[in-house]
Short mmCIF file of C-alpha atoms in Angstrom, two decimals:
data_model
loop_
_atom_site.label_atom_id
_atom_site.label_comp_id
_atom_site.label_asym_id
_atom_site.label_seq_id
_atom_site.Cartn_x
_atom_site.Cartn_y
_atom_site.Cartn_z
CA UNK I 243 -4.44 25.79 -6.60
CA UNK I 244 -6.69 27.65 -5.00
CA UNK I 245 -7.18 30.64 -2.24
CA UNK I 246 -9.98 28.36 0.02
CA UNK I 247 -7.11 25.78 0.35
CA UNK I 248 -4.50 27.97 0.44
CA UNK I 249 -6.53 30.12 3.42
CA UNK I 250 -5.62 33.62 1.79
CA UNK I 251 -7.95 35.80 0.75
CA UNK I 252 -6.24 37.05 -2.66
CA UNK I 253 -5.48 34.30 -4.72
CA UNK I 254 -2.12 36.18 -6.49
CA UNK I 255 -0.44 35.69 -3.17
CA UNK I 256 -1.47 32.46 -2.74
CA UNK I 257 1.95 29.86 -1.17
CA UNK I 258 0.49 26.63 -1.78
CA UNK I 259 2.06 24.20 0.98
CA UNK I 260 3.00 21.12 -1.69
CA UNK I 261 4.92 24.46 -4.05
CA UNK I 262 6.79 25.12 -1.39
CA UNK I 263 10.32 23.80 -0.11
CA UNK I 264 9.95 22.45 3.60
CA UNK I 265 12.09 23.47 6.24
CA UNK I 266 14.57 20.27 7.69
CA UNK I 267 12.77 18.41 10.15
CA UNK I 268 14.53 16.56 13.42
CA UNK I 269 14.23 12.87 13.08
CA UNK I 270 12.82 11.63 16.20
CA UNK I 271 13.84 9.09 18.26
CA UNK I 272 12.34 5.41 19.21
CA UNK I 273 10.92 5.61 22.76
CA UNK I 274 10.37 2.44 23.77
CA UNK I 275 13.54 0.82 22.38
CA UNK I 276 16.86 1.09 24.48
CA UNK I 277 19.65 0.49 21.31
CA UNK I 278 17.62 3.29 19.21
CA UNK I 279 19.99 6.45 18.59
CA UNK I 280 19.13 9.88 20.14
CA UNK I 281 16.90 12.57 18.50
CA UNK I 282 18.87 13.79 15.54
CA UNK I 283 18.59 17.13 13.62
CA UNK I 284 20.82 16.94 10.24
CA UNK I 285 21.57 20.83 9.58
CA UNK I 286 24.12 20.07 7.07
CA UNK I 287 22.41 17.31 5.42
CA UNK I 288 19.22 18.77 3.86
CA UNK I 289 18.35 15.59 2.12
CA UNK I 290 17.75 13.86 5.26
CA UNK I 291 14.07 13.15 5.63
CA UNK I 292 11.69 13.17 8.27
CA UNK I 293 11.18 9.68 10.50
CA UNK I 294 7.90 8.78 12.16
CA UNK I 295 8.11 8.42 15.81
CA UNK I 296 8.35 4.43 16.27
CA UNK I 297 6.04 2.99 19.41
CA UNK I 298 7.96 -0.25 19.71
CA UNK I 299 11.18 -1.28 18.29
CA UNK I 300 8.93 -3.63 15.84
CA UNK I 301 7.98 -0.55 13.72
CA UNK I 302 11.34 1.37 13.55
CA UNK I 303 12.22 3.54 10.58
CA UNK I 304 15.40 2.35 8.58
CA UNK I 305 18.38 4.54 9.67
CA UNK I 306 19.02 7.45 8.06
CA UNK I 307 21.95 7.85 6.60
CA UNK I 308 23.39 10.72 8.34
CA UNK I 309 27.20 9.88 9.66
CA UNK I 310 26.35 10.37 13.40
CA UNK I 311 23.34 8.11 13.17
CA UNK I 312 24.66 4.53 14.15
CA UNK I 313 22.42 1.97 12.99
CA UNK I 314 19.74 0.77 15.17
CA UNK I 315 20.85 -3.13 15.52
CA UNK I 316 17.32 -4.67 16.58
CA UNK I 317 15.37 -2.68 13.83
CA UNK I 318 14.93 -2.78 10.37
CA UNK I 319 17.51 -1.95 7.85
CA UNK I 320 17.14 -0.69 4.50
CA UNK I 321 17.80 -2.63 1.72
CA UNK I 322 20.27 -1.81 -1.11
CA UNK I 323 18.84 -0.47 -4.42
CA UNK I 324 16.32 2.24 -4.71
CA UNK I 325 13.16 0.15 -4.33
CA UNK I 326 11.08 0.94 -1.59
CA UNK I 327 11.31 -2.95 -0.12
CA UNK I 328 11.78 -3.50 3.91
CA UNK I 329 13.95 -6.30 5.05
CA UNK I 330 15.55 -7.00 8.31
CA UNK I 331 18.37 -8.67 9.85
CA UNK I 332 17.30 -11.39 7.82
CA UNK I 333 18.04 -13.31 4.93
CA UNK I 334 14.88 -13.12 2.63
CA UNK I 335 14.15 -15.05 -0.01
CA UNK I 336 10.81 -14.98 -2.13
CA UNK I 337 9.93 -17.83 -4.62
CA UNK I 338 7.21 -18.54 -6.89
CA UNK I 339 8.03 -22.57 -6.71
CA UNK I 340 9.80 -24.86 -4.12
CA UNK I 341 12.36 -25.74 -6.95
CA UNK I 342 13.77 -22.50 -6.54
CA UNK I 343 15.29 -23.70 -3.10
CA UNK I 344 17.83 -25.74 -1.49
CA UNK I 345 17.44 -28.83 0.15
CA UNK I 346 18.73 -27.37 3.09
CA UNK I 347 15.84 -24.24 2.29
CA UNK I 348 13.42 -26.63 2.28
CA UNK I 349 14.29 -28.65 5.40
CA UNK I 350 13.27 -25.54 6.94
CA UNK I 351 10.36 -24.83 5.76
CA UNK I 352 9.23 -28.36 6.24
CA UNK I 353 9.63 -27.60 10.17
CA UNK I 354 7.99 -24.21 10.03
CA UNK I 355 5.05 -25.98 8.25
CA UNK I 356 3.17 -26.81 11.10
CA UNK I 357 -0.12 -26.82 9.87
CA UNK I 358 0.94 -29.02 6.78
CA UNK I 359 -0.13 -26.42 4.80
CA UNK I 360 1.95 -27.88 1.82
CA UNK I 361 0.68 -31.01 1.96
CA UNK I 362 -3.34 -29.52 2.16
CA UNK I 363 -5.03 -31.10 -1.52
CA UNK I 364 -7.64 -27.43 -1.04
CA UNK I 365 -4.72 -25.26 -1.42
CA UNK I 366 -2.12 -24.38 -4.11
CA UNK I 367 1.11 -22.58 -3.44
CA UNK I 368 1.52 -19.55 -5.09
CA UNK I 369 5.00 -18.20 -3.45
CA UNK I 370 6.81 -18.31 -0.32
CA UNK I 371 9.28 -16.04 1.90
CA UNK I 372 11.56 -17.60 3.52
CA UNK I 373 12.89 -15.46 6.21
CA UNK I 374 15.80 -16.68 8.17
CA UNK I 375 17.69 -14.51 11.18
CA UNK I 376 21.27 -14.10 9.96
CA UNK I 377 22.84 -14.77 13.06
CA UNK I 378 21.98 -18.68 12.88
CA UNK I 379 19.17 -18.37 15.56
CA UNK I 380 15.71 -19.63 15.12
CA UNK I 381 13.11 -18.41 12.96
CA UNK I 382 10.09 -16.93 14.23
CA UNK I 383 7.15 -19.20 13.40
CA UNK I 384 5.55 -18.92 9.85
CA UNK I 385 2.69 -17.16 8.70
CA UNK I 386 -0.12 -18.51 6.20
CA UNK I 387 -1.36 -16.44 3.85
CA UNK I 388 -4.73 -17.94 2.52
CA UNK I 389 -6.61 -16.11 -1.06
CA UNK I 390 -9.62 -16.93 -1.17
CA UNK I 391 -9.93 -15.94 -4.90
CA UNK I 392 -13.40 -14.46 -5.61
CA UNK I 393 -14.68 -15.49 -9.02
CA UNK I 394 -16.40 -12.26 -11.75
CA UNK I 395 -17.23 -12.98 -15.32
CA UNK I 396 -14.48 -16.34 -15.29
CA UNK I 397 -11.99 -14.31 -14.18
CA UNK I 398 -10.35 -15.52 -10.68
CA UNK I 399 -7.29 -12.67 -10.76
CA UNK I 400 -6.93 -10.76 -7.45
CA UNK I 401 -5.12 -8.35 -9.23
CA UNK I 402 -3.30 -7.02 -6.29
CA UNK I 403 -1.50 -10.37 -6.00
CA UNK I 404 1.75 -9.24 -6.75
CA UNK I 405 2.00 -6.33 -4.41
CA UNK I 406 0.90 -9.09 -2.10
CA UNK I 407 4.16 -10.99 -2.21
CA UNK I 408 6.99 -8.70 -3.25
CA UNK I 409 5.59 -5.61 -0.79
CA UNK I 410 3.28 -6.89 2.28
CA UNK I 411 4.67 -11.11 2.74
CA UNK I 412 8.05 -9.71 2.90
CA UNK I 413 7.55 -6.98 5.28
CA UNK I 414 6.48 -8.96 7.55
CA UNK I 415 10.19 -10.24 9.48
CA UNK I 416 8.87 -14.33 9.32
CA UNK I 417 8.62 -16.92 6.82
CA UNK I 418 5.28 -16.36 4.78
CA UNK I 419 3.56 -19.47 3.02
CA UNK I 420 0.88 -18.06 0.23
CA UNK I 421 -1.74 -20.06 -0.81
CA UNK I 422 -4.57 -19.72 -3.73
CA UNK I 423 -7.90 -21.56 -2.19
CA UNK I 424 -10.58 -22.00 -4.68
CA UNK I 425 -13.10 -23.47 -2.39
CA UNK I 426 -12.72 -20.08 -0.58
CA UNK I 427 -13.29 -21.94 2.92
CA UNK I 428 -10.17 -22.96 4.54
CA UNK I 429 -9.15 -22.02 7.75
CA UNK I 430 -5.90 -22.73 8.62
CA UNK I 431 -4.35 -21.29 12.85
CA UNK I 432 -1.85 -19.08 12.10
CA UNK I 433 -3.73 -17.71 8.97
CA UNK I 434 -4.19 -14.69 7.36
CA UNK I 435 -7.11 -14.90 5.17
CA UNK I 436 -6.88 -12.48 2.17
CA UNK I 437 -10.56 -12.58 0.70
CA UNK I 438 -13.25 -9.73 -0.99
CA UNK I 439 -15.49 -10.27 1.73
CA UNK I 440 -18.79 -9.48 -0.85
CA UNK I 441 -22.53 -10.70 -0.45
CA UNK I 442 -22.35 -14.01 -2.16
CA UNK I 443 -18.39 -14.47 -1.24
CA UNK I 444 -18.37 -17.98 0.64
CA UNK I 445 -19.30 -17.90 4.32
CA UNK I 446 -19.48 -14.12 6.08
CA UNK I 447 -18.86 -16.21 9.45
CA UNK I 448 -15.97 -17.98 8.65
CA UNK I 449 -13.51 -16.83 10.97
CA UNK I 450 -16.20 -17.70 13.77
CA UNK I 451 -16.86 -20.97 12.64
CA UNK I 452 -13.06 -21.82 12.79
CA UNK I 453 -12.48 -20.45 16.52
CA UNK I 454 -15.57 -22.81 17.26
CA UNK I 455 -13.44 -25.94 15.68
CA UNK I 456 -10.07 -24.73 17.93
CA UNK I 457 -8.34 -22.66 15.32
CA UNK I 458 -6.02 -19.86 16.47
CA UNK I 459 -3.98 -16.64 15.64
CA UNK I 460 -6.31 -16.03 12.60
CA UNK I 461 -6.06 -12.29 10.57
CA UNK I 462 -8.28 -10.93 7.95
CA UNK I 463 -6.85 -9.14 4.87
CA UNK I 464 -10.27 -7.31 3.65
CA UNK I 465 -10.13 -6.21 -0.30
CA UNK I 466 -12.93 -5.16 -1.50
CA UNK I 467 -15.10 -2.47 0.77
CA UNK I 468 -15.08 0.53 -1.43
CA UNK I 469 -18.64 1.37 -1.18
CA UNK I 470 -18.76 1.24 2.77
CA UNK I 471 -22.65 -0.17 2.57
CA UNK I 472 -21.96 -4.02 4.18
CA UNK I 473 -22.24 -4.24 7.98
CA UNK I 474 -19.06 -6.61 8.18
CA UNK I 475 -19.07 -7.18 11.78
CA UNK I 476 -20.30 -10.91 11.47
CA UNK I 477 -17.07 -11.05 8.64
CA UNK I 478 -14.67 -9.40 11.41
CA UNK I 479 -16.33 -11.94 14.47
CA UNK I 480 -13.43 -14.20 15.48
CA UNK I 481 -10.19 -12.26 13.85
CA UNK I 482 -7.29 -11.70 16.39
CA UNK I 483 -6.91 -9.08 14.13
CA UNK I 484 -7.98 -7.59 10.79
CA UNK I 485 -6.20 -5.65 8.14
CA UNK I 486 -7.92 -3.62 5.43
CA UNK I 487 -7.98 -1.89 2.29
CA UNK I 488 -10.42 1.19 1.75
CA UNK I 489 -9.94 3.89 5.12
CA UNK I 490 -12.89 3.76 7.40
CA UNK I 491 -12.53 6.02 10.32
CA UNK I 492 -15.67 5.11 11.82
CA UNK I 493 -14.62 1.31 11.98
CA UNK I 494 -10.60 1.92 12.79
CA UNK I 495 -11.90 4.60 15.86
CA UNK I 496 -14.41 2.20 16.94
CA UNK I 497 -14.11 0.96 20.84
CA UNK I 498 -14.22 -2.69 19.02
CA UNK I 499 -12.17 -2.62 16.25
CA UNK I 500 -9.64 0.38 16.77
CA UNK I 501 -6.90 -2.48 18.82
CA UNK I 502 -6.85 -4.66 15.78
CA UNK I 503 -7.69 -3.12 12.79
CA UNK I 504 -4.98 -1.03 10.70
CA UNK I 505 -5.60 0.15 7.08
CA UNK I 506 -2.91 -0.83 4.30
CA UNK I 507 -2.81 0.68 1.28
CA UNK I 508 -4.41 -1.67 -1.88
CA UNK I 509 -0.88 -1.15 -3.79
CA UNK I 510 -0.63 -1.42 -7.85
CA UNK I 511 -2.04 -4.04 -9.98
CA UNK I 512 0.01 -6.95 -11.19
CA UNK I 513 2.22 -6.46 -13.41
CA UNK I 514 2.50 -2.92 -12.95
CA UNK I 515 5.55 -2.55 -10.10
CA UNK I 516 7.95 -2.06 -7.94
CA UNK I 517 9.09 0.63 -10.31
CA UNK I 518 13.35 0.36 -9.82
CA UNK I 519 13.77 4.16 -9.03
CA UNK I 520 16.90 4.48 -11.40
CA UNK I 521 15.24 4.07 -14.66
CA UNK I 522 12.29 6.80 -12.86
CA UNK I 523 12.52 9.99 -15.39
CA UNK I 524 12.63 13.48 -13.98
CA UNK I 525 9.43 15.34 -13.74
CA UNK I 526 10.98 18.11 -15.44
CA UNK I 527 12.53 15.63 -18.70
CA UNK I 528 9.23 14.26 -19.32
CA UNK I 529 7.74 14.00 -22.72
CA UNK I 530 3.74 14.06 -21.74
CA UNK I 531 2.27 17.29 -20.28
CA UNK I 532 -0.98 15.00 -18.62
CA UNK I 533 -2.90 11.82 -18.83
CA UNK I 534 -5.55 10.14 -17.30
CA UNK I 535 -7.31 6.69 -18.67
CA UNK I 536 -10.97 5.55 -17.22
CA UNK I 537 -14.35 5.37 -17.51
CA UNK I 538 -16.68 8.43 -17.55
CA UNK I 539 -19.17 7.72 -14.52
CA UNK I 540 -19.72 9.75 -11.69
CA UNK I 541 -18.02 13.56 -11.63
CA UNK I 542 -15.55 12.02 -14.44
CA UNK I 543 -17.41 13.11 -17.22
CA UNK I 544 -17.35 17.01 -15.87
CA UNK I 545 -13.56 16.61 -15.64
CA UNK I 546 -12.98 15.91 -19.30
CA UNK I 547 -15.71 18.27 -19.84
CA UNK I 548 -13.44 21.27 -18.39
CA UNK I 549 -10.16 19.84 -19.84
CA UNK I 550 -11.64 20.08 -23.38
CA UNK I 551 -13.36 23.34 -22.96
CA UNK I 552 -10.75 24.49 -21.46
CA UNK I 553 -8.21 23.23 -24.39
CA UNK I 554 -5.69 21.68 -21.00
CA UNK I 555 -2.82 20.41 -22.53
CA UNK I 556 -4.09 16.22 -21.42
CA UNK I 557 -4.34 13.01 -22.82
CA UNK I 558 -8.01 11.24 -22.02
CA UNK I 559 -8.07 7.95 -22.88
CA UNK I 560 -11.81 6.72 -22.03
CA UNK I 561 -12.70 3.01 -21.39
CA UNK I 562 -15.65 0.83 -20.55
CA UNK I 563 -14.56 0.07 -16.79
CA UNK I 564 -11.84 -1.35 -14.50
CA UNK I 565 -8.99 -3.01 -16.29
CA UNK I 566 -10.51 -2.25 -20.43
CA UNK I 567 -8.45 -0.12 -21.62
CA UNK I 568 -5.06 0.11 -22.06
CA UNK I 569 -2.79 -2.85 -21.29
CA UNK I 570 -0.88 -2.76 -18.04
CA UNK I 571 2.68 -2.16 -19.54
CA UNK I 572 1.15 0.36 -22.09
CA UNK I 573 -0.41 2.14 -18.99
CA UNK I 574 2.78 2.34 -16.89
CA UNK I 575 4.93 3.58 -19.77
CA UNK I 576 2.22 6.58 -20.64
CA UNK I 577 2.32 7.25 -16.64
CA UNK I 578 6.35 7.04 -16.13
CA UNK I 579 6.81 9.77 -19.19
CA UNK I 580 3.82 12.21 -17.92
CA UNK I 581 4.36 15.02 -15.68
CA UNK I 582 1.36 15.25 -14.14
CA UNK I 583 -1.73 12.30 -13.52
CA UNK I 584 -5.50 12.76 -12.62
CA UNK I 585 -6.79 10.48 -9.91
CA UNK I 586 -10.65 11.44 -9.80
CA UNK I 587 -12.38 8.76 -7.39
CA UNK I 588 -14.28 5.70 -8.29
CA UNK I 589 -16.24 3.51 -6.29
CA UNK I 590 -14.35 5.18 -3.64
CA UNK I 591 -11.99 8.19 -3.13
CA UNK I 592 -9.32 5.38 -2.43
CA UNK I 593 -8.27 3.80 -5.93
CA UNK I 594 -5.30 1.53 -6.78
CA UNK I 595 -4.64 4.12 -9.63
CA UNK I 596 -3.43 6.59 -6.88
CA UNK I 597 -0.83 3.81 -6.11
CA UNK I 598 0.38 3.61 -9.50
CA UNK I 599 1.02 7.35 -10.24
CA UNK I 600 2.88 7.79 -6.88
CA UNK I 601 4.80 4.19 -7.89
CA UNK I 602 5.73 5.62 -11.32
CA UNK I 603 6.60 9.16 -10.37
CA UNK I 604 4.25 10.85 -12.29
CA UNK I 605 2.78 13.79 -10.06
CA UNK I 606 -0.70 13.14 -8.65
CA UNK I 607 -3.35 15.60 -9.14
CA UNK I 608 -6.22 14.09 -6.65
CA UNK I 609 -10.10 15.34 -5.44
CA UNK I 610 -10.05 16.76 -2.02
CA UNK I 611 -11.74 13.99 0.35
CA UNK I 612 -11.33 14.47 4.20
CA UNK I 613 -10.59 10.09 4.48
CA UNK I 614 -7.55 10.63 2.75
CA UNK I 615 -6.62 13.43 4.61
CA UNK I 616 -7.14 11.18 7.68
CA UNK I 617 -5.01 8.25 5.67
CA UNK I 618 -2.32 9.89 4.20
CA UNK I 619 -1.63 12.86 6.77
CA UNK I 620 -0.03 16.20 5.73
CA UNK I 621 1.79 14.88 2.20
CA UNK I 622 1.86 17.84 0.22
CA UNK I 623 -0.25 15.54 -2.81
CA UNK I 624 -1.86 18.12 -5.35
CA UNK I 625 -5.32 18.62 -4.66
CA UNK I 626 -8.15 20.19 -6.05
CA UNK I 627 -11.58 20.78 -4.21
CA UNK I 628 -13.49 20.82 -7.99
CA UNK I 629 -12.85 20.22 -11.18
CA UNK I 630 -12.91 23.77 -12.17
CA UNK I 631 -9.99 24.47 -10.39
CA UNK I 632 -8.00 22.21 -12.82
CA UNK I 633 -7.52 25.35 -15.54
CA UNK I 634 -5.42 27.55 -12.74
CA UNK I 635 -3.49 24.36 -11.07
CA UNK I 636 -2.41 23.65 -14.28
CA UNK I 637 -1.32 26.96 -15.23
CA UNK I 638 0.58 27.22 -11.94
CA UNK I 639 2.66 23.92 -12.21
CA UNK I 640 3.40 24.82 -16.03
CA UNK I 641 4.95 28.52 -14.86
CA UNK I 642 7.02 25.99 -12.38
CA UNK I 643 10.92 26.16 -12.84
CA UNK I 644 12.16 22.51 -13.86
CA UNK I 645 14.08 21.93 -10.58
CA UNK I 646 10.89 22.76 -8.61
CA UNK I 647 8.91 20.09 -10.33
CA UNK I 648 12.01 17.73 -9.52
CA UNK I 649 11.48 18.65 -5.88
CA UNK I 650 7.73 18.08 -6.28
CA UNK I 651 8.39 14.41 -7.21
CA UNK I 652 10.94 13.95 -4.52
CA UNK I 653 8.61 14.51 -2.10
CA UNK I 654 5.72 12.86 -3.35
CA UNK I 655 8.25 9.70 -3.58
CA UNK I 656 8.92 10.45 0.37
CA UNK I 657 5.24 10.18 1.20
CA UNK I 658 4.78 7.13 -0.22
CA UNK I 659 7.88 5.43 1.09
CA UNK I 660 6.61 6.67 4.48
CA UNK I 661 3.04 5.57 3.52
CA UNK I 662 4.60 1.93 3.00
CA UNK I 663 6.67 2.28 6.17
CA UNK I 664 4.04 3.37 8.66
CA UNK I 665 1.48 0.44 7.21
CA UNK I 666 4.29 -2.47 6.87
CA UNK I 667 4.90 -1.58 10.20
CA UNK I 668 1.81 -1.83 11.36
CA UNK I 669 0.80 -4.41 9.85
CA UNK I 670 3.75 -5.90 11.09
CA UNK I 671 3.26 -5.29 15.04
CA UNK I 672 -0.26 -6.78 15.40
CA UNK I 673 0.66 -9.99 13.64
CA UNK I 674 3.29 -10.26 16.17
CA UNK I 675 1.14 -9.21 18.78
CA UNK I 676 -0.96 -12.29 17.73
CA UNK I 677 1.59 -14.78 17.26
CA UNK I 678 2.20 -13.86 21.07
CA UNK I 679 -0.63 -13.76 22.49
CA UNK I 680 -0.97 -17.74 21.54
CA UNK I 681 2.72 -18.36 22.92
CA UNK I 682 4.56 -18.36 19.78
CA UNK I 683 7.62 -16.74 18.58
#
């Protein structure tokens, strides 16, 4: 989109990376774990994507289906269907309400209950996963997932709830208990506290205080840190280990943080996926050219600006903030029939919107920030560095043959499966890593 990102000097004979078709990439091989197959290069099979090198068996890529490839039998395994969903060698089961289980179900959950969170008058159950080996052998201990719901204008909604359960709880290879907590000040050992973490958000020492009373194995899930301008390290003081929205290098290549804290992506708003990839339209059959819906603060209003001086074929819908416009299933079905989406930033270069094009396979056109670069890696995501660039980008991608646009989807699709892989698996590892380091399974 343009010859400064391109790094040519003419822009006519620019080859944007993310226009072109990549080469097939070797699949690498897990290191560390002994029943992982042999790097693998698939010459026949061009489909076959690119792995990340796993550092433990904990974080191993799904097999690829490629017929020398045997399966890996102590990693993960990908699950049937086209949505993007881990699970194991494990039966998983995720439910909204205990009546949705046996008797024999809830015997064990009973047992893996061991701080009676059930029972606990502060907290309400919002879902469980019950994750159970399928060779008959015990399960690893459970996980408690605590929201500590934080309360604007009436409205108690963490809106990322959903992702919550049916993405991250089971990802995780144990049983996960999730709990609402309106007082916003339990502390339960073997806890994962999913709060905002905002100036006027319960107590900033909580963790701390807990340790202090003999509670153990606790996590952090922190939300809402888009502006980067709260020291949090009182928040962070007693967490065996910390996961977090929003990328911040400085805090993730920190001496005290970078062993325990791993970035996961903020996912879609409720309501809005998992997006079952069969009914996902073509880029190249869609019936809207572009759209974007938002308000006009910061460098937004210059975008529209240059789309309407510029008469670009794009649908601006303009609202008065976060969540006032359109409806969430009138949002999704404008995104899942559009070609191409704008994602300019908002309180952060980060937004949940970028989730939701990538989840609905509309193309993402983003602003250049060097975090995501750090975040996302090479991806081949449309980028421009300004808004002015938006006329020629757009010219470019509508000169595109249809099967090219197909291909650009594709591979947007693979970043993001990749994107969920790397950060379940993450994520993943240094709860484990906690669970053990207080003796349990």
């Amino acid at each position: 989109p343009s010859s400064k990102q391109c790094n040519c000097t003419k822009p006519a004979a620019c080859q944007c990376p993310a226009l072109e078709t990549p080469p097939p990439t070797p699949i690498p091989s897990c290191p560390s774990c002994p029943s992982c197959p042999p790097p693998l290069t698939c010459p026949s099979l061009p489909e076959c994507p690119a792995c990340p090198t796993c550092p433990t068996c904990e974080v191993c890529p799904p097999p690829v289906v490629c017929p020398p490839l045997p399966v890996c039998p102590t990693c993960p395994v990908p699950t049937t269907g086209n949505l993007p969903v881990f699970t194991f060698p494990l039966d998983v089961k995720c439910v909204r309400t205990l009546r949705d289980l046996t008797e024999a179900e809830m015997n064990i959950l009973t047992r893996l209950d061991r701080e009676n969170a059930m029972k606990n008058p502060n907290l309400v159950l919002a879902a469980v996963c019950l994750q159970q080996p399928l060779d008959g052998s015990e399960p690893r201990d459970a996980l408690n997932i605590l929201m500590h719901k934080y309360v604007e204008n009436g409205n108690e909604e963490i809106f990322e709830e959903q992702w919550l359960i049916d993405m991250f709880a089971r990802s995780l290879g144990r049983t996960v208990f999730i709990f609402h907590d309106h007082t916003r000040k339990m502390v339960l050992s073997n806890s994962l506290i999913l709060a905002h973490l905002v100036p006027g958000f319960g107590e900033w020492n909580l963790l701390a205080k807990a340790k202090s009373e003999g509670k153990t194995n606790l996590g952090i899930y922190h939300m809402a840190d888009e502006t980067f301008k709260y020291s949090i390290n009182e928040v962070y003081e007693g967490a065996d280990y910390i996961l977090r929205n929003y990328f911040r290098p400085e805090l993730m290549e920190s001496e005290e943080y970078r062993d325990i804290l791993h970035w996961i992506p903020n996912g879609w708003r409720n309501n809005f996926g998992p997006i079952d990839r069969n009914t996902i339209i073509p880029t190249s059959k869609r019936s809207n050219n572009c759209f974007w819906s938002g308000s006009l603060r910061g460098d937004r209003q210059q975008m529209a600006n240059i789309i309407a001086d510029k008469d670009l074929n794009c649908e601006i819908v303009v609202t008065g903030g976060f969540g006032q416009g359109l409806g969430t299933q009138e949002y999704r079905a404008k995104m899942a029939n559009t070609k191409w989406c704008l994602n300019p930033h908002g309180n952060s270069p980060e937004t949940i919107r970028f989730y939701e094009i990538v989840e609905s396979g509309c193309l993402l056109i983003n602003m250049h920030h060097p975090n995501l670069e750090l975040a996302y890696g090479p991806n081949g995501i449309l980028t421009v560095d300004k808004w002015t660039e938006l006329p020629h980008l757009f010219q470019r991608l509508e000169s595109l043959p249809p099967e090219r646009l197909d291909l650009l989807q594709k591979q947007q699709y693979e970043m993001w499966d990749a994107l969920k892989r790397e950060a379940f698996g993450k994520s993943r590892q240094v709860i484990n890593k906690s669970f053990e380091k207080y003796g349990m399974n």
